[in-house]
PDB file of C-alpha atoms in Angstrom:
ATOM      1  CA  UNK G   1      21.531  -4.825   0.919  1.00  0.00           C
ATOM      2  CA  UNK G   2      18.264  -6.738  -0.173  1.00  0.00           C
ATOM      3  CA  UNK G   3      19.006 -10.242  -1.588  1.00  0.00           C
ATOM      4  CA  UNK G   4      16.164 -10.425  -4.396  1.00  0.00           C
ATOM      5  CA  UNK G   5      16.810 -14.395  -4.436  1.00  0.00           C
ATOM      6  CA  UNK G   6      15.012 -14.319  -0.846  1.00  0.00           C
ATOM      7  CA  UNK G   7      11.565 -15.613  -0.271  1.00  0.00           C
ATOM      8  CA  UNK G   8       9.254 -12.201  -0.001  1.00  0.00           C
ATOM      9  CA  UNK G   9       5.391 -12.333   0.445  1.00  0.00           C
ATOM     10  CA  UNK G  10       3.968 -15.051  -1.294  1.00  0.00           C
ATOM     11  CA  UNK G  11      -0.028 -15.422  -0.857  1.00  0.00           C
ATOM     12  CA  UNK G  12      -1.750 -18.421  -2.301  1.00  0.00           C
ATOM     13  CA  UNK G  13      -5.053 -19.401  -3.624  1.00  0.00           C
ATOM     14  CA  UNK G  14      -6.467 -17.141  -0.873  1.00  0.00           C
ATOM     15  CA  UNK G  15     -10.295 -16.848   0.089  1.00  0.00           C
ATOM     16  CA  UNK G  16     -11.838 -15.084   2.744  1.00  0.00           C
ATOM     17  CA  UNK G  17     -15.438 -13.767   3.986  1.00  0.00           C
ATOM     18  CA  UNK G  18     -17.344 -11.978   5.936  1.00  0.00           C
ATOM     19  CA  UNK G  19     -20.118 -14.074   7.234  1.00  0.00           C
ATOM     20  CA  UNK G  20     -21.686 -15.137   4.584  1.00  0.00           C
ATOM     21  CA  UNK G  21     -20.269 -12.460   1.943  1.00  0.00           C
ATOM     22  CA  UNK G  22     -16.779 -14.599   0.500  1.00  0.00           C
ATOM     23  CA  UNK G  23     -14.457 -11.075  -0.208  1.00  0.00           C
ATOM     24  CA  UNK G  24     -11.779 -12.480  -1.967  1.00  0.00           C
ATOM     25  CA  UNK G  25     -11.662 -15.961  -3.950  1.00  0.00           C
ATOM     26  CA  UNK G  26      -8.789 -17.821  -4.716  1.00  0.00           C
ATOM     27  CA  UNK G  27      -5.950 -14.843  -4.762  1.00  0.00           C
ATOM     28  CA  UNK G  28      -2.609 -15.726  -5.294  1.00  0.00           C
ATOM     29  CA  UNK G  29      -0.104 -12.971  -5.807  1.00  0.00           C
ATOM     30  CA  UNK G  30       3.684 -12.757  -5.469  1.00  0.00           C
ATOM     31  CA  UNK G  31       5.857  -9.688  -3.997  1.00  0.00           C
ATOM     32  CA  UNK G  32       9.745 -10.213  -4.677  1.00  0.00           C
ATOM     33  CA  UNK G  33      12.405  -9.108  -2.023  1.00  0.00           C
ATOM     34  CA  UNK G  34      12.988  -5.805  -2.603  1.00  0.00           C
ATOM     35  CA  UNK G  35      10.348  -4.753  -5.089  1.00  0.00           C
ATOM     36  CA  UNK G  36       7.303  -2.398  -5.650  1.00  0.00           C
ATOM     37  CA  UNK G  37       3.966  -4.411  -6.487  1.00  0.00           C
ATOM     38  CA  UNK G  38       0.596  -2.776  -6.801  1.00  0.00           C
ATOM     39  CA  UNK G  39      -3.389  -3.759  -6.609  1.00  0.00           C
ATOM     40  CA  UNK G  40      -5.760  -2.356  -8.793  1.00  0.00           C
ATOM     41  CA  UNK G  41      -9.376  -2.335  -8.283  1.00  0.00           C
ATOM     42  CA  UNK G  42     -12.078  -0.332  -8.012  1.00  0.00           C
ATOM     43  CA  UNK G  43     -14.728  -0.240  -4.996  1.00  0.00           C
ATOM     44  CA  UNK G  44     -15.590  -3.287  -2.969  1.00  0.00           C
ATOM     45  CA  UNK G  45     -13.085  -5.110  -5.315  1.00  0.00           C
ATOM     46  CA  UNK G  46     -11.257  -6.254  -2.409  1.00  0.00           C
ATOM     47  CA  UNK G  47      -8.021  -4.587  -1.941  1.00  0.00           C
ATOM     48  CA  UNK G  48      -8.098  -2.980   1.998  1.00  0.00           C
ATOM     49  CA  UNK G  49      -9.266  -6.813   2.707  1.00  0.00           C
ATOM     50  CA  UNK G  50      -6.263  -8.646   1.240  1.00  0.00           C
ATOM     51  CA  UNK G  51      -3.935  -6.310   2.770  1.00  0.00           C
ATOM     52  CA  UNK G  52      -6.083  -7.184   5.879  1.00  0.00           C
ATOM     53  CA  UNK G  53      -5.675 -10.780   5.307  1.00  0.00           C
ATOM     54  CA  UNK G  54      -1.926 -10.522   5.152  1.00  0.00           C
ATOM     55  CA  UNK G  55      -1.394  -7.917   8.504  1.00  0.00           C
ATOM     56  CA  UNK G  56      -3.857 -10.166  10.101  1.00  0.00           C
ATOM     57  CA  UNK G  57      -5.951  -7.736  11.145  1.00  0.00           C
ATOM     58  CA  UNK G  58      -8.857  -8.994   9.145  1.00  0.00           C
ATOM     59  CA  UNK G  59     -10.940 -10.260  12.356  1.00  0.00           C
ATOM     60  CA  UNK G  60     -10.654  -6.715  13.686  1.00  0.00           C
ATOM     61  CA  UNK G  61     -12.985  -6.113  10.783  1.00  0.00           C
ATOM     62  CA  UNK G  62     -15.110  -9.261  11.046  1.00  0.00           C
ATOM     63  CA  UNK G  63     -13.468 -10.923   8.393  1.00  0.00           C
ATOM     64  CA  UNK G  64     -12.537 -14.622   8.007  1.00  0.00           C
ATOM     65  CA  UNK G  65      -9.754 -16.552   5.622  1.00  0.00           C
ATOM     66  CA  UNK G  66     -11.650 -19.612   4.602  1.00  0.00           C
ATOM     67  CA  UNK G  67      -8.854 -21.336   2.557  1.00  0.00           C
ATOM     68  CA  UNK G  68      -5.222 -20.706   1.428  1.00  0.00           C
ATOM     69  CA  UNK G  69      -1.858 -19.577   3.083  1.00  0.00           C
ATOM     70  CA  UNK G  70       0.127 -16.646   3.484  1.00  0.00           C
ATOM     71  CA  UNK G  71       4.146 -16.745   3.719  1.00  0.00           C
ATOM     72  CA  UNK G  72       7.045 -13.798   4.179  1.00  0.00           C
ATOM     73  CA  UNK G  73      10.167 -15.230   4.005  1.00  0.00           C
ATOM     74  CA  UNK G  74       9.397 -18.672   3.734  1.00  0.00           C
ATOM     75  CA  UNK G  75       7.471 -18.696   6.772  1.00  0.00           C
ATOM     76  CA  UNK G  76       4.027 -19.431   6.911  1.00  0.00           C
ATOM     77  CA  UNK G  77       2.346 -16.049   8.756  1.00  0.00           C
ATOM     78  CA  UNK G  78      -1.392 -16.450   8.150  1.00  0.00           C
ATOM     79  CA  UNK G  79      -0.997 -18.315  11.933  1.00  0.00           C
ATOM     80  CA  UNK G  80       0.220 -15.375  13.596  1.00  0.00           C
ATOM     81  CA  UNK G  81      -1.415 -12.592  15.298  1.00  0.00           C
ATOM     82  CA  UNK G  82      -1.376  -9.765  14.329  1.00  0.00           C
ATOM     83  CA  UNK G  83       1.668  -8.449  16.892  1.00  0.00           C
ATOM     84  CA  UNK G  84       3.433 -11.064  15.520  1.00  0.00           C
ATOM     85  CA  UNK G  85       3.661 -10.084  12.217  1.00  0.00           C
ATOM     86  CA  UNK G  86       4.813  -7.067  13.038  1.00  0.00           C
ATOM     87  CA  UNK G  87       7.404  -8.581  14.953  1.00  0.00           C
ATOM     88  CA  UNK G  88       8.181 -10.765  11.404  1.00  0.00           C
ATOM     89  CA  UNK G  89       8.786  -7.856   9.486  1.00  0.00           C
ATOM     90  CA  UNK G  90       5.515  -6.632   7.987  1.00  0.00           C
ATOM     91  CA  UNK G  91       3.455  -3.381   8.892  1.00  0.00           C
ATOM     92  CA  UNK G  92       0.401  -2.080   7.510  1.00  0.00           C
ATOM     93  CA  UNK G  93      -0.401   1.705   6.980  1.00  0.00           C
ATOM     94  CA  UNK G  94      -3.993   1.636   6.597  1.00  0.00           C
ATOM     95  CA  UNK G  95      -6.578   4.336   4.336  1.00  0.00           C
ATOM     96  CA  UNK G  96      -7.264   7.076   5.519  1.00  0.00           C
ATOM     97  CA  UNK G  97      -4.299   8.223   7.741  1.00  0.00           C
ATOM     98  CA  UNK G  98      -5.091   6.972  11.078  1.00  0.00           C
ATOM     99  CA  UNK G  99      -2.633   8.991  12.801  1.00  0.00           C
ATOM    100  CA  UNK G 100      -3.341   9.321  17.047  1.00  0.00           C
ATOM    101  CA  UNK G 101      -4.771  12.905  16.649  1.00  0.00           C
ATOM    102  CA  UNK G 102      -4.085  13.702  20.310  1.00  0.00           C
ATOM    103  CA  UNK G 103      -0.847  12.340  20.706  1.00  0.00           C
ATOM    104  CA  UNK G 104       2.287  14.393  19.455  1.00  0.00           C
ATOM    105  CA  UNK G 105       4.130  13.604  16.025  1.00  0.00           C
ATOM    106  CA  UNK G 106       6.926  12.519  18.902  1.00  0.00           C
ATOM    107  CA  UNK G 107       4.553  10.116  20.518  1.00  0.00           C
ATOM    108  CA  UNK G 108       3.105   8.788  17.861  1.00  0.00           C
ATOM    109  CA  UNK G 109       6.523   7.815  16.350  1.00  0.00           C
ATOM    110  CA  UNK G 110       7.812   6.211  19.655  1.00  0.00           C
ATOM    111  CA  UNK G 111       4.189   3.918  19.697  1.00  0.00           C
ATOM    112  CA  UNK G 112       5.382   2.588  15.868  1.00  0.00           C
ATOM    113  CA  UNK G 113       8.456   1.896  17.189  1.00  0.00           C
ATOM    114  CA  UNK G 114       6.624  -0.815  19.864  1.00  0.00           C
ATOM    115  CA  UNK G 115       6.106  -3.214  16.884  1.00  0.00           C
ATOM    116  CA  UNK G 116      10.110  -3.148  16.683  1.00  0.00           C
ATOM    117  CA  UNK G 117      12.523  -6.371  18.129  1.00  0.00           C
ATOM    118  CA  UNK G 118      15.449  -4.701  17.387  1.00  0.00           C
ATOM    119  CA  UNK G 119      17.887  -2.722  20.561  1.00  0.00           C
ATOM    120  CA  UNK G 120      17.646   1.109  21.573  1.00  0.00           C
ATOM    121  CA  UNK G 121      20.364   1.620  18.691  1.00  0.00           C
ATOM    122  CA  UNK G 122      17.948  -0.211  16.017  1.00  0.00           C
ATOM    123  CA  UNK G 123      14.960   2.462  17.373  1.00  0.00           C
ATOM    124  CA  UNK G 124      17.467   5.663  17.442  1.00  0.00           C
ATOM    125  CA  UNK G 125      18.779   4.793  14.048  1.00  0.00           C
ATOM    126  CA  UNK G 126      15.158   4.312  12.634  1.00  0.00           C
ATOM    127  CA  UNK G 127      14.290   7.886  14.467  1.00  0.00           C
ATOM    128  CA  UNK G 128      17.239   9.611  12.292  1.00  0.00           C
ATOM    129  CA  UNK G 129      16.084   7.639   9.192  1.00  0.00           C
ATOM    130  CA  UNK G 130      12.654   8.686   9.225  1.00  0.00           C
ATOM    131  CA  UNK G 131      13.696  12.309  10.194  1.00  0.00           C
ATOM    132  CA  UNK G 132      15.917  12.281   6.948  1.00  0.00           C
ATOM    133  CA  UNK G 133      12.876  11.043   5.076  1.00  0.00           C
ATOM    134  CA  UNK G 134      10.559  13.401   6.576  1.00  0.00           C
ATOM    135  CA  UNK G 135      12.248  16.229   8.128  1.00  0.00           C
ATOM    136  CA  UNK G 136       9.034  18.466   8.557  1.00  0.00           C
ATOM    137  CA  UNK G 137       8.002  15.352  11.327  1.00  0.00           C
ATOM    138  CA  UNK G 138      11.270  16.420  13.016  1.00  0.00           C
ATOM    139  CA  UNK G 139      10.331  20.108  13.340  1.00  0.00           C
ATOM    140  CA  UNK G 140       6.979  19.427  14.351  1.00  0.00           C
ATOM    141  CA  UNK G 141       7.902  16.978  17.179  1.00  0.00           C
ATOM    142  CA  UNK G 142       6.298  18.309  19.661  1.00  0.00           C
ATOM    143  CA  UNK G 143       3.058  18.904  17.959  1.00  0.00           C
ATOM    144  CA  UNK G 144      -0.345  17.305  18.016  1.00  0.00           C
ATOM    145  CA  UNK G 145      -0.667  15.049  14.857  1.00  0.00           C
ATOM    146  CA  UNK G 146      -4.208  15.982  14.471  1.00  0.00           C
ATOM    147  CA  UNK G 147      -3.336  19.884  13.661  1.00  0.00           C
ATOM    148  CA  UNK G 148      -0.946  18.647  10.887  1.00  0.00           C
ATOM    149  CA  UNK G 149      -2.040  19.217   7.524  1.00  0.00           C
ATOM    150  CA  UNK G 150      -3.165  15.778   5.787  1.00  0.00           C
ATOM    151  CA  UNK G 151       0.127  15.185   3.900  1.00  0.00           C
ATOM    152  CA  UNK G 152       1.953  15.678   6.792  1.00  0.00           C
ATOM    153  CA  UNK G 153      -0.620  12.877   8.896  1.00  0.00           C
ATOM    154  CA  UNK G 154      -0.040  10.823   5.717  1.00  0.00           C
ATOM    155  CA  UNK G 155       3.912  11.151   6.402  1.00  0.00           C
ATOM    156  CA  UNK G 156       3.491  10.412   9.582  1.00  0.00           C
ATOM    157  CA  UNK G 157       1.684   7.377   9.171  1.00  0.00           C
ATOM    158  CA  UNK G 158       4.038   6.248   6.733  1.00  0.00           C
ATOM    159  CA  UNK G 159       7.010   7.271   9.421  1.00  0.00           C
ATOM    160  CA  UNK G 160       5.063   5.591  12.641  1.00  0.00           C
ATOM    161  CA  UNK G 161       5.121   1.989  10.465  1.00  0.00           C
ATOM    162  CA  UNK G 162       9.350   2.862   9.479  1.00  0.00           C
ATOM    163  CA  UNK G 163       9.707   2.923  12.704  1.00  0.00           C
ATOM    164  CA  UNK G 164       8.955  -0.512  13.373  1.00  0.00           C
ATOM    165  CA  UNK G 165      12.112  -1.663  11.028  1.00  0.00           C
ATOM    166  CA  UNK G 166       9.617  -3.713   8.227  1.00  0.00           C
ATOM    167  CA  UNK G 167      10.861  -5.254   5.271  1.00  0.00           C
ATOM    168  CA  UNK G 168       7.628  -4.954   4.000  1.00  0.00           C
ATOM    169  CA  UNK G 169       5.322  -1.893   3.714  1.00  0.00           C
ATOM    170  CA  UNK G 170       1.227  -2.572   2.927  1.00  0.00           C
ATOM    171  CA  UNK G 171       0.093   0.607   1.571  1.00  0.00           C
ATOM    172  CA  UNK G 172      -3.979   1.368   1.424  1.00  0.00           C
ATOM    173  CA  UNK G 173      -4.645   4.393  -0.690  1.00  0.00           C
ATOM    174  CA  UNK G 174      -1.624   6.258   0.148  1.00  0.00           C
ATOM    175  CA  UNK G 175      -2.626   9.189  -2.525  1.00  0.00           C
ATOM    176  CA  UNK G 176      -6.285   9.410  -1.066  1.00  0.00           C
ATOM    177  CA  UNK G 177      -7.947  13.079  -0.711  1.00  0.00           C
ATOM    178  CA  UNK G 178      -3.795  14.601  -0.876  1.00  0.00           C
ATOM    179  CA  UNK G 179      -3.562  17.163  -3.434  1.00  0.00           C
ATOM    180  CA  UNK G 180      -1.421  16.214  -6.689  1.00  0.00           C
ATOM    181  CA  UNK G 181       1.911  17.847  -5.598  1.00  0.00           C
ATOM    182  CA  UNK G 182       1.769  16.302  -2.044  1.00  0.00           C
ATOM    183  CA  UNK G 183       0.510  12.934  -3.650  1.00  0.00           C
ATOM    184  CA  UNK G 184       4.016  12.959  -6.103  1.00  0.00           C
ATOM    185  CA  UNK G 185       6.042  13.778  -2.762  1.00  0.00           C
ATOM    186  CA  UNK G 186       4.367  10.746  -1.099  1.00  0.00           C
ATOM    187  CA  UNK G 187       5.072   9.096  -4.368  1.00  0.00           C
ATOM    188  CA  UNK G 188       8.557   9.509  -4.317  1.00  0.00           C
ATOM    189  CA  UNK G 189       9.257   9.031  -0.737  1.00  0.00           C
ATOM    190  CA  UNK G 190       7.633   5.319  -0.758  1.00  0.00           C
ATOM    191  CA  UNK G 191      10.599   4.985  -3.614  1.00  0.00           C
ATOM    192  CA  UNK G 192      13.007   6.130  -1.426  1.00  0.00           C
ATOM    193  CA  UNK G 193      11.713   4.024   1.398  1.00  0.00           C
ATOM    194  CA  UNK G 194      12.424   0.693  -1.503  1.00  0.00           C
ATOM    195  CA  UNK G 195      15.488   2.161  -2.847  1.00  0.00           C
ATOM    196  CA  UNK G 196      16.465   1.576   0.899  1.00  0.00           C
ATOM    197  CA  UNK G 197      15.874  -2.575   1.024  1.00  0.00           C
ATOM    198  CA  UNK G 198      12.093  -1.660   2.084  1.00  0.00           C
ATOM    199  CA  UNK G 199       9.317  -4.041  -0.075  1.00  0.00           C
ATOM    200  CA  UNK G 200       6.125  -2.259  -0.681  1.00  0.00           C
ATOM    201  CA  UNK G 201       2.259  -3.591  -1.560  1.00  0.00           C
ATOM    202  CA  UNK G 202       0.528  -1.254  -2.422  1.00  0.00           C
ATOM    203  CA  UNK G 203      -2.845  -0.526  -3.189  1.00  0.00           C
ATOM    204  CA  UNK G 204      -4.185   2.462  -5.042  1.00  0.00           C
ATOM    205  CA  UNK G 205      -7.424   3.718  -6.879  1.00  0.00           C
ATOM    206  CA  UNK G 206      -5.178   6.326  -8.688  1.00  0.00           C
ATOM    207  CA  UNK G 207      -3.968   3.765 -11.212  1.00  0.00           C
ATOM    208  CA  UNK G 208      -1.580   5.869 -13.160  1.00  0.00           C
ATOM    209  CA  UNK G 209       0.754   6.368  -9.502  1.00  0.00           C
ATOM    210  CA  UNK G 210       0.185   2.620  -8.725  1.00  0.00           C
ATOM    211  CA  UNK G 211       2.138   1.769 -11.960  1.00  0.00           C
ATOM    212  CA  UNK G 212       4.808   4.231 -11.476  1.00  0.00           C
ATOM    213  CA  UNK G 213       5.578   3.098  -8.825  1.00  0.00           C
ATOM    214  CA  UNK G 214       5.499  -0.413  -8.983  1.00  0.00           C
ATOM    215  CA  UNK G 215       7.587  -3.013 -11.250  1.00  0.00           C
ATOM    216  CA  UNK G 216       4.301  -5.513 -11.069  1.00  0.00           C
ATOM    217  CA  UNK G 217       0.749  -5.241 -11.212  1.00  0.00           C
ATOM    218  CA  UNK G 218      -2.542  -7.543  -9.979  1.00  0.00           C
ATOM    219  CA  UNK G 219      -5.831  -5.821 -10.954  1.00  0.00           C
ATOM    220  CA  UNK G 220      -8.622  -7.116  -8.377  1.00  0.00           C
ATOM    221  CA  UNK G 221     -12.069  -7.378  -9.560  1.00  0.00           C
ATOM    222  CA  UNK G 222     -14.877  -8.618  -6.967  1.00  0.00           C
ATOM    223  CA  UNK G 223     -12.327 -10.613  -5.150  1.00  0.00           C
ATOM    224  CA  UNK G 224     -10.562 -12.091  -8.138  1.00  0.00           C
ATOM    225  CA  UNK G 225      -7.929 -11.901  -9.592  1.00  0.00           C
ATOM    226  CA  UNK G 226      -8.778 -10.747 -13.266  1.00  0.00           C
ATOM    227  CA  UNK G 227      -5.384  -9.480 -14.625  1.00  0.00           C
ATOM    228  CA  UNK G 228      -1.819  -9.479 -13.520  1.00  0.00           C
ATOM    229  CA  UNK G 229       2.037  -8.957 -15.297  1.00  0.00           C
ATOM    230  CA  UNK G 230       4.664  -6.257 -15.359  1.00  0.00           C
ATOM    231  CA  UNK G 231       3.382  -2.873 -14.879  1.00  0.00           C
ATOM    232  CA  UNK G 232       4.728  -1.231 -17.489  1.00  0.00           C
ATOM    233  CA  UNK G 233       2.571  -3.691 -19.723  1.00  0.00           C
ATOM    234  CA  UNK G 234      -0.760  -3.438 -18.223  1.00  0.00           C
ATOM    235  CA  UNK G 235       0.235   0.343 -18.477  1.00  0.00           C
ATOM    236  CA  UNK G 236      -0.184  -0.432 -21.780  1.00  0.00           C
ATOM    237  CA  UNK G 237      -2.769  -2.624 -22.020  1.00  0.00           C
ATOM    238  CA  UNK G 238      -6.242  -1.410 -23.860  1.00  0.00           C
ATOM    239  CA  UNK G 239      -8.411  -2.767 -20.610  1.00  0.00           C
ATOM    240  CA  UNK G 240      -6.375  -0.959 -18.145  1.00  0.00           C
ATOM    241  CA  UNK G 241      -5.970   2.178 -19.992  1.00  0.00           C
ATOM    242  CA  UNK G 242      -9.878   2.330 -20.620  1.00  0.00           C
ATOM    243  CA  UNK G 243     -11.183   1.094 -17.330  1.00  0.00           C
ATOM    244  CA  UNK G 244      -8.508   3.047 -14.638  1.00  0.00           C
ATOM    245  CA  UNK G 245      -6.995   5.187 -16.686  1.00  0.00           C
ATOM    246  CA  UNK G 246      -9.409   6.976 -18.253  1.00  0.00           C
ATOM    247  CA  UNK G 247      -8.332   6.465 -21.708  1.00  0.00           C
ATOM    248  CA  UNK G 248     -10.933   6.520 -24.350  1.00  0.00           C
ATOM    249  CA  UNK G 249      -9.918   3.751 -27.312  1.00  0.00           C
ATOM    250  CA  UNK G 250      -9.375   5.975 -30.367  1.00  0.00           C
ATOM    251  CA  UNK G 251     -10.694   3.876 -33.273  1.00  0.00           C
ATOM    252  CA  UNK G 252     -14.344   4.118 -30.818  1.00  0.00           C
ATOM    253  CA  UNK G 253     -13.751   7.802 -30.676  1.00  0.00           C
ATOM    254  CA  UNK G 254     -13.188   8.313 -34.272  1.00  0.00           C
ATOM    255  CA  UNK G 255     -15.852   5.893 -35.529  1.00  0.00           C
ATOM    256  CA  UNK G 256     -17.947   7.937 -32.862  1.00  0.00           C
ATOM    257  CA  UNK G 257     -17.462  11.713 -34.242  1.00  0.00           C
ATOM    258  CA  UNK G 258     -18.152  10.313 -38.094  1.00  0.00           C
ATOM    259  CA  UNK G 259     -14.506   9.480 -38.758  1.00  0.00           C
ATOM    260  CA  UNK G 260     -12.598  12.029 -37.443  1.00  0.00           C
ATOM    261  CA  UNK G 261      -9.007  11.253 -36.045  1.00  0.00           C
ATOM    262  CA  UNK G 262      -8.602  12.206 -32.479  1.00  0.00           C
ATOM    263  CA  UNK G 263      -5.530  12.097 -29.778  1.00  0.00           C
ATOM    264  CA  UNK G 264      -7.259  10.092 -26.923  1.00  0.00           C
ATOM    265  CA  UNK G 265      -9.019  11.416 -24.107  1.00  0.00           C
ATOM    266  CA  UNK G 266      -7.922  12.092 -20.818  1.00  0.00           C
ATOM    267  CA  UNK G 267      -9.876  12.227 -17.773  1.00  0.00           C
ATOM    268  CA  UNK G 268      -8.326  12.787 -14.271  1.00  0.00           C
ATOM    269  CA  UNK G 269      -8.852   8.968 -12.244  1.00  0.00           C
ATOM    270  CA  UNK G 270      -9.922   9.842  -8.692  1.00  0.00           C
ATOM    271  CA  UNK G 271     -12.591   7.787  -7.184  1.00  0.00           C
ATOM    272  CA  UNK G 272     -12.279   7.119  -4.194  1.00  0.00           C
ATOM    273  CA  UNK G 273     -13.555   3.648  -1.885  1.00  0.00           C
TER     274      UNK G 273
END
């Protein structure tokens, strides 16, 4: 069982760049043992580069941290390489469902389960687990991962990383181009995956999922941090509601049509990066 009193991922006053382009400034965010926190922002405001920052994969990507630390349990990481931090606990499932197309669902689970320290049991235990989770992966063993629909590649991106035994999950746009029914199955599988001692980042352009799901919220604007606090507040904040939710503020819209007193408006949220 997850002890919440644990040290999770703590990342402080964090900067990096790309040459001479400085991505993030300054970011300092928190993720408890055990919890669901999410990153708002819309495009180029920096998300996919913290979560590179923190898998340290970021140089893949011809990124540099100029200043600040990053720590998981206590221990500084932002030293490692990127193996390593696998090996610590922490795996990235990056936009955009980079599954091995040519490799079979089977093959592609066995290569997340590389990343894994723990014995033969630890990887046949994580095989049934992720098989509960996702038992269409278990059906389609034997299959290519590129002919699976994209849910299914977004499942199995999600499984491949489960299979490496992480007590922390960085999610990049989980809910990008998936239709809205497989997006609320994805959605309720990454709750399942916490409910299970599994701490999630995640970052989402579909604002309204991001603070479902999550119990805190950072909102990331050109590499700052602009607003941050419990989800279900910024939920209900005016700024968040008009900006990434798509709520229109109801005094403008009745001042607007000469008075009149409307509901607000709703718009479906779905840019993507």
């Amino acid at each position: 069982m997850t002890d919440a009193s644990e040290p999770g991922l703590d990342v402080d006053d964090l900067s990096v760049g790309y040459g001479p382009v400085r991505a993030l400034r300054g970011v300092t965010l928190t993720v408890p043992r055990g919890s669901v926190v999410a990153v708002l922002g819309g495009n180029g405001a920096g998300k996919s580069t913290l979560l590179r920052a923190v898998s340290r994969t970021l140089g893949f990507h011809g990124g540099t941290v100029t200043s600040g630390a990053v720590r998981h349990g206590g221990r500084r990481i932002s030293v490692l390489s990127a193996d390593r931090v696998v090996a610590a606990g922490i795996c990235q499932v990056p936009e955009g469902r980079r599954v091995f197309a040519r490799m079979t669902v089977a093959d592609n689970l066995r290569a997340g389960a590389l990343g894994s320290t723990g014995s033969r049991a630890d990887k046949a235990a994580a095989l049934r687990r992720v098989h509960e989770l996702f038992p269409v992966l278990a059906d389609r063993a034997q299959q290519r991962a590129g002919l699976l629909s994209g849910g299914e590649q977004q499942m199995l991106a999600l499984a491949r990383a489960l299979m490496a035994g992480p007590r922390l999950l960085l999610l990049d746009e989980p809910s990008l181009g998936l239709a809205p029914l497989m997006a609320s199955r994805i959605a309720e599988t990454i709750t399942e995956i916490n409910a299970q001692g599994v701490s999630v980042l995640l970052v989402e352009q579909n604002a309204a999922l991001a603070l479902r799901l999550a119990s805190y919220a950072y909102v990331l604007e050109v590499g700052e941090v602009t607003l941050h606090g419990p989800a279900a507040e910024l939920a209900g904040s005016d700024e968040v509601r008009r900006r990434y939710l798509g709520v229109v503020d109801e005094t403008a819209a009745a001042d607007a049509s000469g008075g009149a007193s409307h509901a607000p408006v709703l718009r479906r949220w779905g840019g993507t990066r």
